[in-house]
mmCIF file with all atom_site columns, C-alpha atoms in Angstrom:
data_model
loop_
_atom_site.group_PDB
_atom_site.id
_atom_site.type_symbol
_atom_site.label_atom_id
_atom_site.label_alt_id
_atom_site.label_comp_id
_atom_site.label_asym_id
_atom_site.label_entity_id
_atom_site.label_seq_id
_atom_site.pdbx_PDB_ins_code
_atom_site.Cartn_x
_atom_site.Cartn_y
_atom_site.Cartn_z
_atom_site.occupancy
_atom_site.B_iso_or_equiv
_atom_site.pdbx_formal_charge
_atom_site.auth_seq_id
_atom_site.auth_comp_id
_atom_site.auth_asym_id
_atom_site.auth_atom_id
_atom_site.pdbx_PDB_model_num
ATOM 1   C CA . SER S 1 1   ? 101.261 123.463 122.898 1.00 78.00 ? 1   SER S CA 1
ATOM 2   C CA . PHE S 1 2   ? 98.514  124.735 120.623 1.00 85.00 ? 2   PHE S CA 1
ATOM 3   C CA . THR S 1 3   ? 101.060 125.906 118.015 1.00 90.00 ? 3   THR S CA 1
ATOM 4   C CA . MET S 1 4   ? 102.820 122.540 117.831 1.00 92.00 ? 4   MET S CA 1
ATOM 5   C CA . ASN S 1 5   ? 99.493  120.737 117.696 1.00 92.00 ? 5   ASN S CA 1
ATOM 6   C CA . MET S 1 6   ? 98.376  122.908 114.786 1.00 94.00 ? 6   MET S CA 1
ATOM 7   C CA . TYR S 1 7   ? 101.681 122.315 113.022 1.00 95.00 ? 7   TYR S CA 1
ATOM 8   C CA . LEU S 1 8   ? 101.253 118.544 113.370 1.00 95.00 ? 8   LEU S CA 1
ATOM 9   C CA . PHE S 1 9   ? 97.658  118.792 112.164 1.00 95.00 ? 9   PHE S CA 1
ATOM 10  C CA . VAL S 1 10  ? 98.776  120.699 109.045 1.00 96.00 ? 10  VAL S CA 1
ATOM 11  C CA . TYR S 1 11  ? 101.529 118.140 108.459 1.00 97.00 ? 11  TYR S CA 1
ATOM 12  C CA . ASP S 1 12  ? 99.044  115.252 108.704 1.00 97.00 ? 12  ASP S CA 1
ATOM 13  C CA . LEU S 1 13  ? 96.636  117.127 106.434 1.00 96.00 ? 13  LEU S CA 1
ATOM 14  C CA . MET S 1 14  ? 99.322  117.587 103.771 1.00 97.00 ? 14  MET S CA 1
ATOM 15  C CA . GLN S 1 15  ? 100.242 113.918 103.913 1.00 97.00 ? 15  GLN S CA 1
ATOM 16  C CA . PHE S 1 16  ? 96.580  112.904 103.817 1.00 97.00 ? 16  PHE S CA 1
ATOM 17  C CA . CYS S 1 17  ? 95.978  115.032 100.709 1.00 97.00 ? 17  CYS S CA 1
ATOM 18  C CA . GLY S 1 18  ? 99.057  113.643 98.964  1.00 97.00 ? 18  GLY S CA 1
ATOM 19  C CA . HIS S 1 19  ? 98.349  110.005 99.689  1.00 97.00 ? 19  HIS S CA 1
ATOM 20  C CA . SER S 1 20  ? 94.623  110.391 98.980  1.00 96.00 ? 20  SER S CA 1
ATOM 21  C CA . TRP S 1 21  ? 95.453  111.886 95.577  1.00 96.00 ? 21  TRP S CA 1
ATOM 22  C CA . ILE S 1 22  ? 97.811  109.004 94.779  1.00 96.00 ? 22  ILE S CA 1
ATOM 23  C CA . PHE S 1 23  ? 95.351  106.353 96.002  1.00 95.00 ? 23  PHE S CA 1
ATOM 24  C CA . THR S 1 24  ? 92.414  107.859 94.090  1.00 95.00 ? 24  THR S CA 1
ATOM 25  C CA . ASN S 1 25  ? 94.526  108.341 90.974  1.00 94.00 ? 25  ASN S CA 1
ATOM 26  C CA . MET S 1 26  ? 95.625  104.701 91.008  1.00 93.00 ? 26  MET S CA 1
ATOM 27  C CA . ILE S 1 27  ? 92.073  103.405 91.370  1.00 93.00 ? 27  ILE S CA 1
ATOM 28  C CA . ILE S 1 28  ? 90.639  105.660 88.642  1.00 93.00 ? 28  ILE S CA 1
ATOM 29  C CA . ARG S 1 29  ? 93.475  104.819 86.256  1.00 91.00 ? 29  ARG S CA 1
ATOM 30  C CA . PHE S 1 30  ? 93.037  101.090 86.854  1.00 90.00 ? 30  PHE S CA 1
ATOM 31  C CA . MET S 1 31  ? 89.248  101.284 86.388  1.00 90.00 ? 31  MET S CA 1
ATOM 32  C CA . THR S 1 32  ? 89.732  103.292 83.179  1.00 89.00 ? 32  THR S CA 1
ATOM 33  C CA . PHE S 1 33  ? 92.701  101.577 81.532  1.00 87.00 ? 33  PHE S CA 1
ATOM 34  C CA . GLY S 1 34  ? 92.842  98.230  83.329  1.00 84.00 ? 34  GLY S CA 1
ATOM 35  C CA . LYS S 1 35  ? 96.184  96.426  83.196  1.00 84.00 ? 35  LYS S CA 1
ATOM 36  C CA . ASP S 1 36  ? 97.540  99.011  80.748  1.00 84.00 ? 36  ASP S CA 1
ATOM 37  C CA . SER S 1 37  ? 97.690  101.527 83.595  1.00 84.00 ? 37  SER S CA 1
ATOM 38  C CA . VAL S 1 38  ? 100.448 99.525  85.297  1.00 86.00 ? 38  VAL S CA 1
ATOM 39  C CA . ALA S 1 39  ? 103.161 100.429 82.785  1.00 84.00 ? 39  ALA S CA 1
ATOM 40  C CA . ASP S 1 40  ? 103.163 104.163 83.503  1.00 86.00 ? 40  ASP S CA 1
ATOM 41  C CA . THR S 1 41  ? 101.893 104.226 87.091  1.00 89.00 ? 41  THR S CA 1
ATOM 42  C CA . PHE S 1 42  ? 105.255 105.369 88.393  1.00 92.00 ? 42  PHE S CA 1
ATOM 43  C CA . HIS S 1 43  ? 105.498 108.145 85.803  1.00 91.00 ? 43  HIS S CA 1
ATOM 44  C CA . SER S 1 44  ? 101.997 109.350 86.689  1.00 91.00 ? 44  SER S CA 1
ATOM 45  C CA . ILE S 1 45  ? 102.253 109.417 90.481  1.00 93.00 ? 45  ILE S CA 1
ATOM 46  C CA . GLY S 1 46  ? 105.968 108.967 91.155  1.00 92.00 ? 46  GLY S CA 1
ATOM 47  C CA . LEU S 1 47  ? 106.684 112.656 91.789  1.00 95.00 ? 47  LEU S CA 1
ATOM 48  C CA . VAL S 1 48  ? 103.964 113.051 94.426  1.00 96.00 ? 48  VAL S CA 1
ATOM 49  C CA . MET S 1 49  ? 104.961 109.727 95.947  1.00 96.00 ? 49  MET S CA 1
ATOM 50  C CA . ARG S 1 50  ? 108.563 110.833 96.297  1.00 96.00 ? 50  ARG S CA 1
ATOM 51  C CA . LEU S 1 51  ? 107.521 114.163 97.824  1.00 97.00 ? 51  LEU S CA 1
ATOM 52  C CA . CYS S 1 52  ? 105.309 112.419 100.396 1.00 96.00 ? 52  CYS S CA 1
ATOM 53  C CA . GLN S 1 53  ? 108.044 109.981 101.364 1.00 96.00 ? 53  GLN S CA 1
ATOM 54  C CA . LEU S 1 54  ? 110.641 112.735 101.689 1.00 96.00 ? 54  LEU S CA 1
ATOM 55  C CA . LEU S 1 55  ? 108.215 114.699 103.838 1.00 96.00 ? 55  LEU S CA 1
ATOM 56  C CA . SER S 1 56  ? 107.744 111.665 106.091 1.00 96.00 ? 56  SER S CA 1
ATOM 57  C CA . VAL S 1 57  ? 111.372 112.020 107.243 1.00 96.00 ? 57  VAL S CA 1
ATOM 58  C CA . LEU S 1 58  ? 110.067 114.887 109.407 1.00 96.00 ? 58  LEU S CA 1
ATOM 59  C CA . GLU S 1 59  ? 108.263 112.292 111.529 1.00 96.00 ? 59  GLU S CA 1
ATOM 60  C CA . ILE S 1 60  ? 111.616 111.066 112.824 1.00 96.00 ? 60  ILE S CA 1
ATOM 61  C CA . LEU S 1 61  ? 112.458 114.647 113.818 1.00 95.00 ? 61  LEU S CA 1
ATOM 62  C CA . HIS S 1 62  ? 109.054 115.075 115.474 1.00 94.00 ? 62  HIS S CA 1
ATOM 63  C CA . ILE S 1 63  ? 109.741 112.112 117.757 1.00 95.00 ? 63  ILE S CA 1
ATOM 64  C CA . LEU S 1 64  ? 113.349 113.148 118.428 1.00 94.00 ? 64  LEU S CA 1
ATOM 65  C CA . ILE S 1 65  ? 112.426 116.648 119.626 1.00 92.00 ? 65  ILE S CA 1
ATOM 66  C CA . GLY S 1 66  ? 109.431 115.348 121.575 1.00 90.00 ? 66  GLY S CA 1
ATOM 67  C CA . ILE S 1 67  ? 106.531 117.095 119.847 1.00 91.00 ? 67  ILE S CA 1
ATOM 68  C CA . ASP S 1 68  ? 104.965 113.806 118.762 1.00 90.00 ? 68  ASP S CA 1
ATOM 69  C CA . LYS S 1 69  ? 104.493 110.537 120.562 1.00 86.00 ? 69  LYS S CA 1
ATOM 70  C CA . GLY S 1 70  ? 105.776 107.310 119.106 1.00 85.00 ? 70  GLY S CA 1
ATOM 71  C CA . HIS S 1 71  ? 108.589 104.795 119.219 1.00 90.00 ? 71  HIS S CA 1
ATOM 72  C CA . LEU S 1 72  ? 111.607 106.098 117.340 1.00 93.00 ? 72  LEU S CA 1
ATOM 73  C CA . LEU S 1 73  ? 113.237 102.880 116.108 1.00 93.00 ? 73  LEU S CA 1
ATOM 74  C CA . PRO S 1 74  ? 110.138 101.254 114.525 1.00 93.00 ? 74  PRO S CA 1
ATOM 75  C CA . ARG S 1 75  ? 109.183 104.502 112.787 1.00 95.00 ? 75  ARG S CA 1
ATOM 76  C CA . PHE S 1 76  ? 112.767 105.049 111.647 1.00 95.00 ? 76  PHE S CA 1
ATOM 77  C CA . LEU S 1 77  ? 112.898 101.535 110.160 1.00 94.00 ? 77  LEU S CA 1
ATOM 78  C CA . GLN S 1 78  ? 109.572 101.928 108.347 1.00 95.00 ? 78  GLN S CA 1
ATOM 79  C CA . ILE S 1 79  ? 110.529 105.273 106.820 1.00 96.00 ? 79  ILE S CA 1
ATOM 80  C CA . THR S 1 80  ? 114.030 104.210 105.773 1.00 96.00 ? 80  THR S CA 1
ATOM 81  C CA . GLU S 1 81  ? 112.639 101.035 104.185 1.00 95.00 ? 81  GLU S CA 1
ATOM 82  C CA . ARG S 1 82  ? 110.409 103.104 101.927 1.00 96.00 ? 82  ARG S CA 1
ATOM 83  C CA . ILE S 1 83  ? 113.132 105.625 101.123 1.00 96.00 ? 83  ILE S CA 1
ATOM 84  C CA . ILE S 1 84  ? 115.566 102.871 100.102 1.00 96.00 ? 84  ILE S CA 1
ATOM 85  C CA . ILE S 1 85  ? 113.050 100.936 98.004  1.00 96.00 ? 85  ILE S CA 1
ATOM 86  C CA . LEU S 1 86  ? 111.562 104.020 96.328  1.00 96.00 ? 86  LEU S CA 1
ATOM 87  C CA . PHE S 1 87  ? 114.674 106.086 95.651  1.00 96.00 ? 87  PHE S CA 1
ATOM 88  C CA . VAL S 1 88  ? 117.441 103.481 95.424  1.00 95.00 ? 88  VAL S CA 1
ATOM 89  C CA . VAL S 1 89  ? 115.700 100.477 93.890  1.00 96.00 ? 89  VAL S CA 1
ATOM 90  C CA . ILE S 1 90  ? 112.712 101.754 91.873  1.00 96.00 ? 90  ILE S CA 1
ATOM 91  C CA . ASN S 1 91  ? 113.699 105.283 90.932  1.00 94.00 ? 91  ASN S CA 1
ATOM 92  C CA . SER S 1 92  ? 117.175 104.253 89.719  1.00 93.00 ? 92  SER S CA 1
ATOM 93  C CA . GLN S 1 93  ? 115.988 101.432 87.437  1.00 93.00 ? 93  GLN S CA 1
ATOM 94  C CA . GLU S 1 94  ? 113.511 102.496 84.769  1.00 92.00 ? 94  GLU S CA 1
ATOM 95  C CA . GLU S 1 95  ? 112.921 98.852  83.797  1.00 92.00 ? 95  GLU S CA 1
ATOM 96  C CA . VAL S 1 96  ? 111.544 98.130  87.278  1.00 94.00 ? 96  VAL S CA 1
ATOM 97  C CA . GLN S 1 97  ? 109.128 101.073 87.299  1.00 93.00 ? 97  GLN S CA 1
ATOM 98  C CA . GLY S 1 98  ? 106.636 99.376  84.968  1.00 91.00 ? 98  GLY S CA 1
ATOM 99  C CA . LYS S 1 99  ? 106.435 96.130  86.957  1.00 92.00 ? 99  LYS S CA 1
ATOM 100 C CA . TYR S 1 100 ? 103.275 94.992  88.729  1.00 93.00 ? 100 TYR S CA 1
ATOM 101 C CA . VAL S 1 101 ? 105.084 94.903  92.073  1.00 94.00 ? 101 VAL S CA 1
ATOM 102 C CA . VAL S 1 102 ? 105.450 98.706  92.016  1.00 94.00 ? 102 VAL S CA 1
ATOM 103 C CA . CYS S 1 103 ? 101.668 99.138  91.736  1.00 94.00 ? 103 CYS S CA 1
ATOM 104 C CA . VAL S 1 104 ? 101.076 96.626  94.526  1.00 94.00 ? 104 VAL S CA 1
ATOM 105 C CA . LEU S 1 105 ? 103.613 98.370  96.743  1.00 95.00 ? 105 LEU S CA 1
ATOM 106 C CA . PHE S 1 106 ? 102.184 101.832 96.102  1.00 95.00 ? 106 PHE S CA 1
ATOM 107 C CA . PHE S 1 107 ? 98.648  100.569 96.712  1.00 95.00 ? 107 PHE S CA 1
ATOM 108 C CA . LEU S 1 108 ? 99.590  99.054  100.082 1.00 96.00 ? 108 LEU S CA 1
ATOM 109 C CA . TRP S 1 109 ? 101.572 102.090 101.190 1.00 96.00 ? 109 TRP S CA 1
ATOM 110 C CA . ASN S 1 110 ? 98.854  104.574 100.329 1.00 96.00 ? 110 ASN S CA 1
ATOM 111 C CA . LEU S 1 111 ? 96.005  102.508 101.732 1.00 96.00 ? 111 LEU S CA 1
ATOM 112 C CA . LEU S 1 112 ? 97.807  102.359 105.074 1.00 96.00 ? 112 LEU S CA 1
ATOM 113 C CA . ASP S 1 113 ? 98.738  106.040 105.008 1.00 97.00 ? 113 ASP S CA 1
ATOM 114 C CA . VAL S 1 114 ? 95.287  107.349 104.098 1.00 97.00 ? 114 VAL S CA 1
ATOM 115 C CA . VAL S 1 115 ? 93.887  105.571 107.156 1.00 97.00 ? 115 VAL S CA 1
ATOM 116 C CA . ARG S 1 116 ? 96.811  106.548 109.408 1.00 96.00 ? 116 ARG S CA 1
ATOM 117 C CA . TYR S 1 117 ? 96.821  110.248 108.580 1.00 97.00 ? 117 TYR S CA 1
ATOM 118 C CA . THR S 1 118 ? 93.025  110.443 108.844 1.00 97.00 ? 118 THR S CA 1
ATOM 119 C CA . TYR S 1 119 ? 93.259  108.966 112.332 1.00 96.00 ? 119 TYR S CA 1
ATOM 120 C CA . ASN S 1 120 ? 96.139  111.295 113.256 1.00 95.00 ? 120 ASN S CA 1
ATOM 121 C CA . MET S 1 121 ? 94.294  114.433 112.111 1.00 95.00 ? 121 MET S CA 1
ATOM 122 C CA . LEU S 1 122 ? 91.243  113.607 114.191 1.00 95.00 ? 122 LEU S CA 1
ATOM 123 C CA . ALA S 1 123 ? 93.378  112.595 117.170 1.00 93.00 ? 123 ALA S CA 1
ATOM 124 C CA . ARG S 1 124 ? 95.034  116.043 117.131 1.00 92.00 ? 124 ARG S CA 1
ATOM 125 C CA . MET S 1 125 ? 91.544  117.417 117.870 1.00 91.00 ? 125 MET S CA 1
ATOM 126 C CA . ASP S 1 126 ? 90.832  114.735 120.500 1.00 92.00 ? 126 ASP S CA 1
ATOM 127 C CA . ILE S 1 127 ? 88.269  113.096 118.234 1.00 92.00 ? 127 ILE S CA 1
ATOM 128 C CA . TYR S 1 128 ? 88.274  109.307 118.271 1.00 91.00 ? 128 TYR S CA 1
ATOM 129 C CA . TYR S 1 129 ? 85.913  107.076 116.319 1.00 92.00 ? 129 TYR S CA 1
ATOM 130 C CA . LEU S 1 130 ? 86.054  103.444 117.334 1.00 92.00 ? 130 LEU S CA 1
ATOM 131 C CA . PRO S 1 131 ? 85.780  102.027 113.763 1.00 94.00 ? 131 PRO S CA 1
ATOM 132 C CA . LEU S 1 132 ? 88.577  104.306 112.540 1.00 95.00 ? 132 LEU S CA 1
ATOM 133 C CA . THR S 1 133 ? 90.729  103.567 115.596 1.00 94.00 ? 133 THR S CA 1
ATOM 134 C CA . TRP S 1 134 ? 90.212  99.836  115.100 1.00 95.00 ? 134 TRP S CA 1
ATOM 135 C CA . LEU S 1 135 ? 91.028  100.129 111.396 1.00 96.00 ? 135 LEU S CA 1
ATOM 136 C CA . ASN S 1 136 ? 94.162  102.205 112.021 1.00 95.00 ? 136 ASN S CA 1
ATOM 137 C CA . PHE S 1 137 ? 95.670  99.768  114.516 1.00 95.00 ? 137 PHE S CA 1
ATOM 138 C CA . SER S 1 138 ? 94.413  96.566  112.855 1.00 95.00 ? 138 SER S CA 1
ATOM 139 C CA . LEU S 1 139 ? 94.846  97.085  109.119 1.00 95.00 ? 139 LEU S CA 1
ATOM 140 C CA . CYS S 1 140 ? 98.617  97.525  109.400 1.00 94.00 ? 140 CYS S CA 1
ATOM 141 C CA . ILE S 1 141 ? 99.106  94.083  110.965 1.00 95.00 ? 141 ILE S CA 1
ATOM 142 C CA . PRO S 1 142 ? 98.240  92.065  107.806 1.00 95.00 ? 142 PRO S CA 1
ATOM 143 C CA . LEU S 1 143 ? 99.219  94.745  105.273 1.00 96.00 ? 143 LEU S CA 1
ATOM 144 C CA . TYR S 1 144 ? 102.661 95.604  106.616 1.00 96.00 ? 144 TYR S CA 1
ATOM 145 C CA . PRO S 1 145 ? 104.040 92.042  106.127 1.00 96.00 ? 145 PRO S CA 1
ATOM 146 C CA . LEU S 1 146 ? 102.530 92.058  102.629 1.00 96.00 ? 146 LEU S CA 1
ATOM 147 C CA . SER S 1 147 ? 104.320 95.329  101.874 1.00 96.00 ? 147 SER S CA 1
ATOM 148 C CA . VAL S 1 148 ? 107.604 93.831  103.113 1.00 96.00 ? 148 VAL S CA 1
ATOM 149 C CA . LEU S 1 149 ? 107.114 90.858  100.790 1.00 96.00 ? 149 LEU S CA 1
ATOM 150 C CA . ALA S 1 150 ? 106.466 93.302  97.934  1.00 96.00 ? 150 ALA S CA 1
ATOM 151 C CA . LYS S 1 151 ? 109.622 95.233  98.853  1.00 96.00 ? 151 LYS S CA 1
ATOM 152 C CA . GLY S 1 152 ? 111.624 92.004  98.848  1.00 96.00 ? 152 GLY S CA 1
ATOM 153 C CA . PHE S 1 153 ? 110.169 91.025  95.482  1.00 96.00 ? 153 PHE S CA 1
ATOM 154 C CA . ALA S 1 154 ? 110.982 94.476  94.075  1.00 96.00 ? 154 ALA S CA 1
ATOM 155 C CA . ILE S 1 155 ? 114.590 94.022  95.157  1.00 96.00 ? 155 ILE S CA 1
ATOM 156 C CA . CYS S 1 156 ? 114.752 90.567  93.540  1.00 96.00 ? 156 CYS S CA 1
ATOM 157 C CA . VAL S 1 157 ? 113.276 91.922  90.304  1.00 96.00 ? 157 VAL S CA 1
ATOM 158 C CA . SER S 1 158 ? 115.803 94.767  90.267  1.00 96.00 ? 158 SER S CA 1
ATOM 159 C CA . LEU S 1 159 ? 118.900 92.614  90.857  1.00 96.00 ? 159 LEU S CA 1
ATOM 160 C CA . PRO S 1 160 ? 119.453 91.615  87.190  1.00 95.00 ? 160 PRO S CA 1
ATOM 161 C CA . TYR S 1 161 ? 119.380 95.286  86.162  1.00 95.00 ? 161 TYR S CA 1
ATOM 162 C CA . PHE S 1 162 ? 121.819 96.323  88.881  1.00 95.00 ? 162 PHE S CA 1
ATOM 163 C CA . GLU S 1 163 ? 124.085 93.491  87.746  1.00 93.00 ? 163 GLU S CA 1
ATOM 164 C CA . SER S 1 164 ? 123.844 94.425  84.056  1.00 93.00 ? 164 SER S CA 1
ATOM 165 C CA . PHE S 1 165 ? 124.196 98.199  84.408  1.00 92.00 ? 165 PHE S CA 1
ATOM 166 C CA . GLY S 1 166 ? 126.500 98.275  87.415  1.00 89.00 ? 166 GLY S CA 1
ATOM 167 C CA . THR S 1 167 ? 124.398 100.973 89.075  1.00 91.00 ? 167 THR S CA 1
ATOM 168 C CA . TYR S 1 168 ? 125.890 102.096 92.419  1.00 92.00 ? 168 TYR S CA 1
ATOM 169 C CA . SER S 1 169 ? 128.675 99.503  92.157  1.00 89.00 ? 169 SER S CA 1
ATOM 170 C CA . ILE S 1 170 ? 131.973 101.193 92.972  1.00 87.00 ? 170 ILE S CA 1
ATOM 171 C CA . LYS S 1 171 ? 135.559 100.145 92.337  1.00 80.00 ? 171 LYS S CA 1
ATOM 172 C CA . LEU S 1 172 ? 138.084 102.252 94.197  1.00 73.00 ? 172 LEU S CA 1
ATOM 173 C CA . PRO S 1 173 ? 141.405 102.893 92.477  1.00 72.00 ? 173 PRO S CA 1
ATOM 174 C CA . PHE S 1 174 ? 144.866 101.933 93.714  1.00 65.00 ? 174 PHE S CA 1
ATOM 175 C CA . PRO S 1 175 ? 146.061 101.883 96.492  1.00 67.00 ? 175 PRO S CA 1
ATOM 176 C CA . PHE S 1 176 ? 142.700 100.891 97.984  1.00 67.00 ? 176 PHE S CA 1
ATOM 177 C CA . SER S 1 177 ? 141.898 98.083  95.524  1.00 70.00 ? 177 SER S CA 1
ATOM 178 C CA . PHE S 1 178 ? 138.466 97.800  97.061  1.00 76.00 ? 178 PHE S CA 1
ATOM 179 C CA . SER S 1 179 ? 135.130 97.439  95.284  1.00 83.00 ? 179 SER S CA 1
ATOM 180 C CA . ILE S 1 180 ? 131.476 97.526  96.322  1.00 86.00 ? 180 ILE S CA 1
ATOM 181 C CA . TYR S 1 181 ? 129.216 95.278  94.265  1.00 91.00 ? 181 TYR S CA 1
ATOM 182 C CA . PHE S 1 182 ? 125.763 96.748  94.867  1.00 94.00 ? 182 PHE S CA 1
ATOM 183 C CA . PRO S 1 183 ? 123.712 93.574  94.173  1.00 94.00 ? 183 PRO S CA 1
ATOM 184 C CA . TYR S 1 184 ? 125.478 92.007  97.173  1.00 94.00 ? 184 TYR S CA 1
ATOM 185 C CA . VAL S 1 185 ? 124.494 95.031  99.259  1.00 94.00 ? 185 VAL S CA 1
ATOM 186 C CA . LEU S 1 186 ? 120.846 94.559  98.237  1.00 95.00 ? 186 LEU S CA 1
ATOM 187 C CA . LYS S 1 187 ? 120.958 90.857  99.072  1.00 95.00 ? 187 LYS S CA 1
ATOM 188 C CA . MET S 1 188 ? 122.290 91.658  102.546 1.00 95.00 ? 188 MET S CA 1
ATOM 189 C CA . TYR S 1 189 ? 119.615 94.317  102.926 1.00 96.00 ? 189 TYR S CA 1
ATOM 190 C CA . LEU S 1 190 ? 116.968 91.656  102.292 1.00 95.00 ? 190 LEU S CA 1
ATOM 191 C CA . ILE S 1 191 ? 118.071 89.966  105.516 1.00 94.00 ? 191 ILE S CA 1
ATOM 192 C CA . VAL S 1 192 ? 117.853 93.273  107.388 1.00 93.00 ? 192 VAL S CA 1
ATOM 193 C CA . LEU S 1 193 ? 114.431 93.945  105.854 1.00 95.00 ? 193 LEU S CA 1
ATOM 194 C CA . PHE S 1 194 ? 112.877 90.697  107.051 1.00 93.00 ? 194 PHE S CA 1
ATOM 195 C CA . ALA S 1 195 ? 114.604 90.850  110.443 1.00 93.00 ? 195 ALA S CA 1
ATOM 196 C CA . GLY S 1 196 ? 113.232 94.358  110.926 1.00 93.00 ? 196 GLY S CA 1
ATOM 197 C CA . MET S 1 197 ? 109.772 93.133  109.921 1.00 94.00 ? 197 MET S CA 1
ATOM 198 C CA . CYS S 1 198 ? 109.620 90.833  112.958 1.00 93.00 ? 198 CYS S CA 1
ATOM 199 C CA . PHE S 1 199 ? 110.546 93.702  115.274 1.00 94.00 ? 199 PHE S CA 1
ATOM 200 C CA . ILE S 1 200 ? 108.040 96.116  113.726 1.00 95.00 ? 200 ILE S CA 1
ATOM 201 C CA . ILE S 1 201 ? 105.188 93.587  113.738 1.00 95.00 ? 201 ILE S CA 1
ATOM 202 C CA . ARG S 1 202 ? 105.732 93.027  117.452 1.00 94.00 ? 202 ARG S CA 1
ATOM 203 C CA . ASN S 1 203 ? 105.575 96.798  117.958 1.00 94.00 ? 203 ASN S CA 1
ATOM 204 C CA . LEU S 1 204 ? 102.361 97.005  115.895 1.00 95.00 ? 204 LEU S CA 1
ATOM 205 C CA . PHE S 1 205 ? 100.732 94.375  118.119 1.00 94.00 ? 205 PHE S CA 1
ATOM 206 C CA . SER S 1 206 ? 101.848 96.321  121.218 1.00 93.00 ? 206 SER S CA 1
ATOM 207 C CA . GLU S 1 207 ? 100.347 99.542  119.864 1.00 93.00 ? 207 GLU S CA 1
ATOM 208 C CA . ARG S 1 208 ? 97.117  97.766  119.000 1.00 93.00 ? 208 ARG S CA 1
ATOM 209 C CA . MET S 1 209 ? 96.849  96.351  122.509 1.00 93.00 ? 209 MET S CA 1
ATOM 210 C CA . ALA S 1 210 ? 97.573  99.766  124.032 1.00 90.00 ? 210 ALA S CA 1
ATOM 211 C CA . HIS S 1 211 ? 94.837  101.496 122.005 1.00 87.00 ? 211 HIS S CA 1
ATOM 212 C CA . LEU S 1 212 ? 92.260  98.722  121.663 1.00 88.00 ? 212 LEU S CA 1
ATOM 213 C CA . GLY S 1 213 ? 92.803  96.804  124.876 1.00 77.00 ? 213 GLY S CA 1
ATOM 214 C CA . THR S 1 214 ? 90.113  96.461  127.506 1.00 53.00 ? 214 THR S CA 1
ATOM 215 C CA . GLY S 1 215 ? 89.125  99.846  128.834 1.00 51.00 ? 215 GLY S CA 1
ATOM 216 C CA . SER S 1 216 ? 91.428  101.881 126.582 1.00 55.00 ? 216 SER S CA 1
ATOM 217 C CA . ILE S 1 217 ? 88.675  103.025 124.228 1.00 52.00 ? 217 ILE S CA 1
ATOM 218 C CA . LYS S 1 218 ? 86.207  103.837 127.000 1.00 45.00 ? 218 LYS S CA 1
ATOM 219 C CA . ASN S 1 219 ? 88.280  106.803 128.081 1.00 51.00 ? 219 ASN S CA 1
ATOM 220 C CA . LYS S 1 220 ? 88.311  108.358 124.599 1.00 52.00 ? 220 LYS S CA 1
ATOM 221 C CA . ARG S 1 221 ? 85.537  110.588 123.340 1.00 47.00 ? 221 ARG S CA 1
ATOM 222 C CA . SER S 1 222 ? 83.553  109.077 120.464 1.00 44.00 ? 222 SER S CA 1
#
């Protein structure tokens, strides 16, 4: 319906503004301060980044209730990956926030999202530009695996701090006599992360073929 389409357009616009602000802020800060900008990148843009990622959870709801097209499982995996890395790994360990890997991760995420939400906004109005369509469905194929590698590296960097501080590690009292050592949980999640990457990459190739395959662009207004 027109109302739902306008709602989705406003949602995409909000996400576009948030990610564009983060992306522009990162570039300006790096051009101004160079490597010194890395240390406080998270403190400068972390709040907006967290708001954008929390807002992205709505995309799962959009697919569930049928107001937006998309495959639920791949989108769910991509969103939960970011939520876990941002809120559980980076946000909980201040020592990790000043690492280079956080800047790389934020750069990759926001580059992908600026393109994706620009494409989505125009698509809501049935406007399709071939270069933008190609970029939206092609850029994610090399950049998503790079972001997964950065996520894995962020987890590896954070492990010594989780071990030292015991963050999220739980030891239940008697009579349970059961403990959860969180670094082990993160190591197991690394396996899930890379297994999920293979599934999502296959889905990205399928989406690219569906939108850029022979004859698929000819039917869209440019």
